[in-house]
């Protein structure tokens, strides 16, 4: 059963309110995106597998818990997904990082692929695909299909703001991928932008436009 978790943490909701504001500049926007990604990663890794191992502290032998499931990978969808990588790595520093380059054609709103570089053992890892925005869902659906075509079997998707249309596209195309969503917005406008959203995430992170 596909998990769709919408964050209800008050700190996350507060920070999402700050990135929505049009007066928030690139420097603050970037650091907030990274902080939100770190909080979301905390939730998205809550069910990782643990096992008991015997260790010795300076005082006594004891049993501690150690992460024991698949190794992890973070895969941002370029460009805007890059803004979430540092926050993810703050929580899971041993993860490897792959990159998928997609941009949305402004006329057709369809994703256009321009880059793909993944860890060689990506198919054996638990993969966290990250992108701040899930609008039509075209980019996320395509990125996840690229990972599945490379043999990846355990994939989670994290976004900060989603439109209902994007959630539906993910449910239809990738019902095996759990979704971790910062907040769910109302709808898409005629240009495919999320309403109320935050505008163009890539432009706001990198100060382009
Ligand atoms: C944005 C965003 C997603 C995509 C979402 O990227 O970061 O990747 O749009 O829209 P969709 O769900 O309708 O596909 P964009 O194509 O603007 O590229 P950028 O990150 O390089 O700015
Ligand atoms: N991409 C963005 O960056 N923002 C949107 O609202 C939709 C797609």
PDB file of C-alpha atoms and ligand atoms in Angstrom:
ATOM      1  CA  UNK A   1       0.000   0.000   0.000  1.00  0.00           C
ATOM      2  CA  UNK A   2       1.495   3.332  -1.094  1.00  0.00           C
ATOM      3  CA  UNK A   3       2.288   5.679   1.772  1.00  0.00           C
ATOM      4  CA  UNK A   4       1.517   9.361   1.203  1.00  0.00           C
ATOM      5  CA  UNK A   5       2.743  11.356   4.184  1.00  0.00           C
ATOM      6  CA  UNK A   6       1.932  15.057   4.345  1.00  0.00           C
ATOM      7  CA  UNK A   7       4.146  16.731   6.960  1.00  0.00           C
ATOM      8  CA  UNK A   8       2.267  18.183   9.885  1.00  0.00           C
ATOM      9  CA  UNK A   9       5.290  19.306  11.871  1.00  0.00           C
ATOM     10  CA  UNK A  10       4.786  22.931  12.969  1.00  0.00           C
ATOM     11  CA  UNK A  11       8.406  23.901  12.275  1.00  0.00           C
ATOM     12  CA  UNK A  12       8.146  22.562   8.725  1.00  0.00           C
ATOM     13  CA  UNK A  13       4.854  24.399   8.168  1.00  0.00           C
ATOM     14  CA  UNK A  14       6.406  27.630   9.493  1.00  0.00           C
ATOM     15  CA  UNK A  15       9.420  27.338   7.186  1.00  0.00           C
ATOM     16  CA  UNK A  16       7.207  26.549   4.183  1.00  0.00           C
ATOM     17  CA  UNK A  17       5.332  29.771   4.975  1.00  0.00           C
ATOM     18  CA  UNK A  18       8.633  31.671   4.775  1.00  0.00           C
ATOM     19  CA  UNK A  19       9.685  30.236   1.388  1.00  0.00           C
ATOM     20  CA  UNK A  20       6.280  31.105  -0.094  1.00  0.00           C
ATOM     21  CA  UNK A  21       6.764  34.820   0.621  1.00  0.00           C
ATOM     22  CA  UNK A  22       7.770  36.697  -2.515  1.00  0.00           C
ATOM     23  CA  UNK A  23      10.122  38.955  -0.547  1.00  0.00           C
ATOM     24  CA  UNK A  24      12.259  35.984   0.651  1.00  0.00           C
ATOM     25  CA  UNK A  25      15.578  36.336  -1.200  1.00  0.00           C
ATOM     26  CA  UNK A  26      17.787  33.573  -2.610  1.00  0.00           C
ATOM     27  CA  UNK A  27      20.101  33.298   0.378  1.00  0.00           C
ATOM     28  CA  UNK A  28      17.264  32.707   2.867  1.00  0.00           C
ATOM     29  CA  UNK A  29      15.298  30.642   0.352  1.00  0.00           C
ATOM     30  CA  UNK A  30      18.253  28.283  -0.160  1.00  0.00           C
ATOM     31  CA  UNK A  31      18.906  27.753   3.519  1.00  0.00           C
ATOM     32  CA  UNK A  32      15.201  27.223   4.287  1.00  0.00           C
ATOM     33  CA  UNK A  33      14.844  24.631   1.499  1.00  0.00           C
ATOM     34  CA  UNK A  34      17.828  22.787   2.950  1.00  0.00           C
ATOM     35  CA  UNK A  35      16.434  22.921   6.512  1.00  0.00           C
ATOM     36  CA  UNK A  36      13.004  21.700   5.383  1.00  0.00           C
ATOM     37  CA  UNK A  37      14.660  18.822   3.494  1.00  0.00           C
ATOM     38  CA  UNK A  38      16.481  17.816   6.687  1.00  0.00           C
ATOM     39  CA  UNK A  39      13.244  17.697   8.706  1.00  0.00           C
ATOM     40  CA  UNK A  40      11.506  15.790   5.919  1.00  0.00           C
ATOM     41  CA  UNK A  41      14.377  13.329   5.717  1.00  0.00           C
ATOM     42  CA  UNK A  42      13.886  12.628   9.423  1.00  0.00           C
ATOM     43  CA  UNK A  43      10.318  11.493   8.661  1.00  0.00           C
ATOM     44  CA  UNK A  44      11.183   9.689   5.437  1.00  0.00           C
ATOM     45  CA  UNK A  45      13.833   7.573   7.174  1.00  0.00           C
ATOM     46  CA  UNK A  46      11.676   6.701  10.193  1.00  0.00           C
ATOM     47  CA  UNK A  47      11.097   3.106   9.052  1.00  0.00           C
ATOM     48  CA  UNK A  48      14.665   2.216   8.028  1.00  0.00           C
ATOM     49  CA  UNK A  49      15.721  -1.215   9.177  1.00  0.00           C
ATOM     50  CA  UNK A  50      17.780  -1.593  12.362  1.00  0.00           C
ATOM     51  CA  UNK A  51      19.528  -4.558  13.919  1.00  0.00           C
ATOM     52  CA  UNK A  52      21.165  -5.174  17.273  1.00  0.00           C
ATOM     53  CA  UNK A  53      24.951  -5.306  17.551  1.00  0.00           C
ATOM     54  CA  UNK A  54      27.176  -6.003  20.552  1.00  0.00           C
ATOM     55  CA  UNK A  55      29.654  -3.251  21.403  1.00  0.00           C
ATOM     56  CA  UNK A  56      31.805  -2.196  24.318  1.00  0.00           C
ATOM     57  CA  UNK A  57      31.538   1.247  25.837  1.00  0.00           C
ATOM     58  CA  UNK A  58      34.486   2.397  27.997  1.00  0.00           C
ATOM     59  CA  UNK A  59      32.415   1.027  30.920  1.00  0.00           C
ATOM     60  CA  UNK A  60      30.686  -2.183  29.832  1.00  0.00           C
ATOM     61  CA  UNK A  61      29.523  -4.476  27.055  1.00  0.00           C
ATOM     62  CA  UNK A  62      26.117  -3.564  25.683  1.00  0.00           C
ATOM     63  CA  UNK A  63      23.806  -3.910  22.707  1.00  0.00           C
ATOM     64  CA  UNK A  64      23.146  -0.980  20.403  1.00  0.00           C
ATOM     65  CA  UNK A  65      21.010  -0.497  17.295  1.00  0.00           C
ATOM     66  CA  UNK A  66      22.644  -0.044  13.915  1.00  0.00           C
ATOM     67  CA  UNK A  67      21.143   0.760  10.507  1.00  0.00           C
ATOM     68  CA  UNK A  68      21.205  -2.548   8.694  1.00  0.00           C
ATOM     69  CA  UNK A  69      18.994  -2.321   5.615  1.00  0.00           C
ATOM     70  CA  UNK A  70      19.929  -1.262   2.113  1.00  0.00           C
ATOM     71  CA  UNK A  71      22.503   1.459   1.643  1.00  0.00           C
ATOM     72  CA  UNK A  72      21.020   4.826   0.714  1.00  0.00           C
ATOM     73  CA  UNK A  73      21.169   7.183  -2.257  1.00  0.00           C
ATOM     74  CA  UNK A  74      19.814  10.673  -2.751  1.00  0.00           C
ATOM     75  CA  UNK A  75      18.851  11.656  -6.292  1.00  0.00           C
ATOM     76  CA  UNK A  76      17.909  15.311  -6.852  1.00  0.00           C
ATOM     77  CA  UNK A  77      16.022  16.286  -9.988  1.00  0.00           C
ATOM     78  CA  UNK A  78      18.060  19.190 -11.424  1.00  0.00           C
ATOM     79  CA  UNK A  79      18.068  21.996 -10.879  1.00  0.00           C
ATOM     80  CA  UNK A  80      15.787  22.709  -7.954  1.00  0.00           C
ATOM     81  CA  UNK A  81      16.286  19.314  -6.294  1.00  0.00           C
ATOM     82  CA  UNK A  82      19.926  20.292  -5.669  1.00  0.00           C
ATOM     83  CA  UNK A  83      18.670  22.657  -2.988  1.00  0.00           C
ATOM     84  CA  UNK A  84      17.510  19.695  -0.891  1.00  0.00           C
ATOM     85  CA  UNK A  85      20.722  17.635  -1.051  1.00  0.00           C
ATOM     86  CA  UNK A  86      22.673  19.243   1.809  1.00  0.00           C
ATOM     87  CA  UNK A  87      19.721  18.915   4.176  1.00  0.00           C
ATOM     88  CA  UNK A  88      19.327  15.255   3.238  1.00  0.00           C
ATOM     89  CA  UNK A  89      23.033  14.581   3.747  1.00  0.00           C
ATOM     90  CA  UNK A  90      22.941  16.271   7.157  1.00  0.00           C
ATOM     91  CA  UNK A  91      20.654  13.388   8.221  1.00  0.00           C
ATOM     92  CA  UNK A  92      22.143  10.568   6.125  1.00  0.00           C
ATOM     93  CA  UNK A  93      25.787  11.534   5.479  1.00  0.00           C
ATOM     94  CA  UNK A  94      26.848   8.158   4.088  1.00  0.00           C
ATOM     95  CA  UNK A  95      24.333   8.278   1.238  1.00  0.00           C
ATOM     96  CA  UNK A  96      25.662   8.422  -2.312  1.00  0.00           C
ATOM     97  CA  UNK A  97      24.295  11.115  -4.609  1.00  0.00           C
ATOM     98  CA  UNK A  98      23.062  10.679  -8.178  1.00  0.00           C
ATOM     99  CA  UNK A  99      21.747  13.411 -10.481  1.00  0.00           C
ATOM    100  CA  UNK A 100      18.897  13.448 -12.965  1.00  0.00           C
ATOM    101  CA  UNK A 101      18.616  16.501 -15.203  1.00  0.00           C
ATOM    102  CA  UNK A 102      15.110  17.299 -16.432  1.00  0.00           C
ATOM    103  CA  UNK A 103      13.515  20.570 -17.393  1.00  0.00           C
ATOM    104  CA  UNK A 104       9.879  21.193 -18.069  1.00  0.00           C
ATOM    105  CA  UNK A 105       9.111  22.444 -21.577  1.00  0.00           C
ATOM    106  CA  UNK A 106       7.190  25.699 -20.941  1.00  0.00           C
ATOM    107  CA  UNK A 107       4.749  25.038 -23.827  1.00  0.00           C
ATOM    108  CA  UNK A 108       3.962  21.344 -23.451  1.00  0.00           C
ATOM    109  CA  UNK A 109       4.826  21.104 -19.693  1.00  0.00           C
ATOM    110  CA  UNK A 110       6.437  17.746 -20.574  1.00  0.00           C
ATOM    111  CA  UNK A 111       9.817  16.898 -18.997  1.00  0.00           C
ATOM    112  CA  UNK A 112      12.900  16.947 -21.224  1.00  0.00           C
ATOM    113  CA  UNK A 113      15.848  14.810 -20.097  1.00  0.00           C
ATOM    114  CA  UNK A 114      19.370  16.277 -20.327  1.00  0.00           C
ATOM    115  CA  UNK A 115      21.484  14.448 -17.731  1.00  0.00           C
ATOM    116  CA  UNK A 116      21.643  11.231 -15.761  1.00  0.00           C
ATOM    117  CA  UNK A 117      24.528  10.098 -13.565  1.00  0.00           C
ATOM    118  CA  UNK A 118      23.774   7.581 -10.845  1.00  0.00           C
ATOM    119  CA  UNK A 119      25.839   5.585  -8.350  1.00  0.00           C
ATOM    120  CA  UNK A 120      26.968   2.334 -10.013  1.00  0.00           C
ATOM    121  CA  UNK A 121      25.200   0.236  -7.371  1.00  0.00           C
ATOM    122  CA  UNK A 122      22.057   2.370  -7.423  1.00  0.00           C
ATOM    123  CA  UNK A 123      19.875  -0.692  -8.074  1.00  0.00           C
ATOM    124  CA  UNK A 124      20.904  -2.109  -4.670  1.00  0.00           C
ATOM    125  CA  UNK A 125      20.197   1.087  -2.736  1.00  0.00           C
ATOM    126  CA  UNK A 126      17.156   2.682  -1.124  1.00  0.00           C
ATOM    127  CA  UNK A 127      16.776   5.750  -3.337  1.00  0.00           C
ATOM    128  CA  UNK A 128      15.342   9.088  -2.174  1.00  0.00           C
ATOM    129  CA  UNK A 129      14.349  11.220  -5.170  1.00  0.00           C
ATOM    130  CA  UNK A 130      14.091  14.878  -4.148  1.00  0.00           C
ATOM    131  CA  UNK A 131      12.538  17.909  -5.844  1.00  0.00           C
ATOM    132  CA  UNK A 132      10.890  20.847  -4.051  1.00  0.00           C
ATOM    133  CA  UNK A 133       7.950  20.979  -6.486  1.00  0.00           C
ATOM    134  CA  UNK A 134       5.502  18.316  -7.709  1.00  0.00           C
ATOM    135  CA  UNK A 135       3.241  20.141 -10.171  1.00  0.00           C
ATOM    136  CA  UNK A 136       1.852  18.079 -13.084  1.00  0.00           C
ATOM    137  CA  UNK A 137       4.046  15.258 -11.822  1.00  0.00           C
ATOM    138  CA  UNK A 138       5.653  14.834 -15.254  1.00  0.00           C
ATOM    139  CA  UNK A 139       9.222  15.375 -14.011  1.00  0.00           C
ATOM    140  CA  UNK A 140       8.951  13.103 -10.970  1.00  0.00           C
ATOM    141  CA  UNK A 141       7.195  10.362 -12.934  1.00  0.00           C
ATOM    142  CA  UNK A 142       9.918  10.489 -15.623  1.00  0.00           C
ATOM    143  CA  UNK A 143      12.807  10.574 -13.095  1.00  0.00           C
ATOM    144  CA  UNK A 144      11.444   7.577 -11.225  1.00  0.00           C
ATOM    145  CA  UNK A 145      10.928   5.690 -14.495  1.00  0.00           C
ATOM    146  CA  UNK A 146      14.602   6.375 -15.357  1.00  0.00           C
ATOM    147  CA  UNK A 147      15.621   4.861 -12.005  1.00  0.00           C
ATOM    148  CA  UNK A 148      13.378   1.831 -12.495  1.00  0.00           C
ATOM    149  CA  UNK A 149      14.858   1.345 -15.976  1.00  0.00           C
ATOM    150  CA  UNK A 150      18.281   1.135 -14.259  1.00  0.00           C
ATOM    151  CA  UNK A 151      16.963  -1.590 -11.959  1.00  0.00           C
ATOM    152  CA  UNK A 152      16.141   0.457  -8.817  1.00  0.00           C
ATOM    153  CA  UNK A 153      13.450  -1.262  -6.802  1.00  0.00           C
ATOM    154  CA  UNK A 154      13.209   0.735  -3.561  1.00  0.00           C
ATOM    155  CA  UNK A 155      12.370   4.338  -4.307  1.00  0.00           C
ATOM    156  CA  UNK A 156      10.859   7.114  -2.183  1.00  0.00           C
ATOM    157  CA  UNK A 157       9.915  10.564  -3.454  1.00  0.00           C
ATOM    158  CA  UNK A 158      10.148  13.750  -1.393  1.00  0.00           C
ATOM    159  CA  UNK A 159       8.818  17.171  -2.351  1.00  0.00           C
ATOM    160  CA  UNK A 160       8.107  20.321  -0.372  1.00  0.00           C
ATOM    161  CA  UNK A 161       4.995  21.543  -2.210  1.00  0.00           C
ATOM    162  CA  UNK A 162       2.690  19.282  -4.224  1.00  0.00           C
ATOM    163  CA  UNK A 163      -0.374  19.912  -6.375  1.00  0.00           C
ATOM    164  CA  UNK A 164      -3.205  17.367  -6.346  1.00  0.00           C
ATOM    165  CA  UNK A 165      -2.531  16.736 -10.058  1.00  0.00           C
ATOM    166  CA  UNK A 166       1.048  15.639  -9.268  1.00  0.00           C
ATOM    167  CA  UNK A 167      -0.050  13.328  -6.469  1.00  0.00           C
ATOM    168  CA  UNK A 168      -2.584  11.707  -8.809  1.00  0.00           C
ATOM    169  CA  UNK A 169       0.094  11.238 -11.507  1.00  0.00           C
ATOM    170  CA  UNK A 170       2.380   9.537  -8.986  1.00  0.00           C
ATOM    171  CA  UNK A 171      -0.412   7.281  -7.719  1.00  0.00           C
ATOM    172  CA  UNK A 172      -1.266   6.293 -11.291  1.00  0.00           C
ATOM    173  CA  UNK A 173       2.274   5.734 -12.569  1.00  0.00           C
ATOM    174  CA  UNK A 174       4.268   4.670  -9.504  1.00  0.00           C
ATOM    175  CA  UNK A 175       1.953   3.194  -6.865  1.00  0.00           C
ATOM    176  CA  UNK A 176       4.956   1.383  -5.362  1.00  0.00           C
ATOM    177  CA  UNK A 177       6.764   4.647  -4.479  1.00  0.00           C
ATOM    178  CA  UNK A 178       6.041   6.234  -1.085  1.00  0.00           C
ATOM    179  CA  UNK A 179       5.524   9.997  -1.129  1.00  0.00           C
ATOM    180  CA  UNK A 180       6.735  12.448   1.512  1.00  0.00           C
ATOM    181  CA  UNK A 181       5.142  15.844   0.947  1.00  0.00           C
ATOM    182  CA  UNK A 182       5.743  19.072   2.865  1.00  0.00           C
ATOM    183  CA  UNK A 183       2.322  20.494   2.050  1.00  0.00           C
ATOM    184  CA  UNK A 184      -0.482  19.975  -0.451  1.00  0.00           C
ATOM    185  CA  UNK A 185      -1.629  23.035  -2.382  1.00  0.00           C
ATOM    186  CA  UNK A 186      -4.871  23.847  -4.158  1.00  0.00           C
ATOM    187  CA  UNK A 187      -4.341  23.446  -7.920  1.00  0.00           C
ATOM    188  CA  UNK A 188      -2.221  24.344 -10.971  1.00  0.00           C
ATOM    189  CA  UNK A 189      -2.716  27.574 -12.910  1.00  0.00           C
ATOM    190  CA  UNK A 190      -2.917  27.792 -16.712  1.00  0.00           C
ATOM    191  CA  UNK A 191       0.909  27.832 -16.935  1.00  0.00           C
ATOM    192  CA  UNK A 192       1.281  24.689 -14.836  1.00  0.00           C
ATOM    193  CA  UNK A 193       2.448  26.586 -11.723  1.00  0.00           C
ATOM    194  CA  UNK A 194       1.283  25.487  -8.303  1.00  0.00           C
ATOM    195  CA  UNK A 195      -1.254  27.823  -6.636  1.00  0.00           C
ATOM    196  CA  UNK A 196      -0.502  29.402  -4.202  1.00  0.00           C
ATOM    197  CA  UNK A 197       2.931  27.694  -4.463  1.00  0.00           C
ATOM    198  CA  UNK A 198       6.118  29.711  -4.340  1.00  0.00           C
ATOM    199  CA  UNK A 199       6.841  30.476  -8.001  1.00  0.00           C
ATOM    200  CA  UNK A 200       9.759  28.881  -9.833  1.00  0.00           C
ATOM    201  CA  UNK A 201      11.801  26.965  -7.260  1.00  0.00           C
ATOM    202  CA  UNK A 202      14.942  26.706  -9.441  1.00  0.00           C
ATOM    203  CA  UNK A 203      14.976  30.436 -10.173  1.00  0.00           C
ATOM    204  CA  UNK A 204      14.458  31.284  -6.507  1.00  0.00           C
ATOM    205  CA  UNK A 205      17.232  28.948  -5.297  1.00  0.00           C
ATOM    206  CA  UNK A 206      19.792  30.051  -7.856  1.00  0.00           C
ATOM    207  CA  UNK A 207      18.746  33.687  -8.253  1.00  0.00           C
ATOM    208  CA  UNK A 208      18.113  33.337 -11.996  1.00  0.00           C
ATOM    209  CA  UNK A 209      15.345  35.346 -13.727  1.00  0.00           C
TER     210      UNK A 209
HETATM  211  C1  LIG B   1      10.505  22.417 -11.744  1.00  0.00           C
HETATM  212  C2  LIG B   1      10.555  21.623 -10.458  1.00  0.00           C
HETATM  213  C3  LIG B   1      10.220  20.230 -10.926  1.00  0.00           C
HETATM  214  C4  LIG B   1       9.229  20.487 -12.033  1.00  0.00           C
HETATM  215  C5  LIG B   1       7.853  20.238 -11.490  1.00  0.00           C
HETATM  216  O1  LIG B   1      11.658  22.246 -12.476  1.00  0.00           O
HETATM  217  O2  LIG B   1      11.778  21.723  -9.792  1.00  0.00           O
HETATM  218  O3  LIG B   1      11.334  19.506 -11.409  1.00  0.00           O
HETATM  219  O4  LIG B   1       9.361  21.866 -12.395  1.00  0.00           O
HETATM  220  O5  LIG B   1       6.910  20.345 -12.497  1.00  0.00           O
HETATM  221  P1  LIG B   1       6.111  19.071 -13.037  1.00  0.00           P
HETATM  222  O6  LIG B   1       5.645  18.314 -11.853  1.00  0.00           O
HETATM  223  O7  LIG B   1       4.977  19.686 -13.808  1.00  0.00           O
HETATM  224  O8  LIG B   1       7.033  18.279 -13.918  1.00  0.00           O
HETATM  225  P2  LIG B   1      11.933  23.034 -13.846  1.00  0.00           P
HETATM  226  O9  LIG B   1      11.468  22.216 -15.009  1.00  0.00           O
HETATM  227  O10 LIG B   1      11.360  24.419 -13.744  1.00  0.00           O
HETATM  228  O11 LIG B   1      13.495  23.052 -13.944  1.00  0.00           O
HETATM  229  P3  LIG B   1      14.567  23.775 -13.003  1.00  0.00           P
HETATM  230  O12 LIG B   1      14.555  23.038 -11.684  1.00  0.00           O
HETATM  231  O13 LIG B   1      15.830  23.578 -13.759  1.00  0.00           O
HETATM  232  O14 LIG B   1      14.182  25.209 -12.842  1.00  0.00           O
HETATM  233  N1  LIG B   2       7.937  24.219 -11.047  1.00  0.00           N
HETATM  234  C1  LIG B   2       8.154  25.200 -10.137  1.00  0.00           C
HETATM  235  O1  LIG B   2       9.306  25.544  -9.846  1.00  0.00           O
HETATM  236  N2  LIG B   2       7.088  25.785  -9.578  1.00  0.00           N
HETATM  237  C2  LIG B   2       5.826  25.423  -9.862  1.00  0.00           C
HETATM  238  O2  LIG B   2       4.887  26.005  -9.282  1.00  0.00           O
HETATM  239  C3  LIG B   2       5.620  24.415 -10.810  1.00  0.00           C
HETATM  240  C4  LIG B   2       6.696  23.814 -11.381  1.00  0.00           C
END
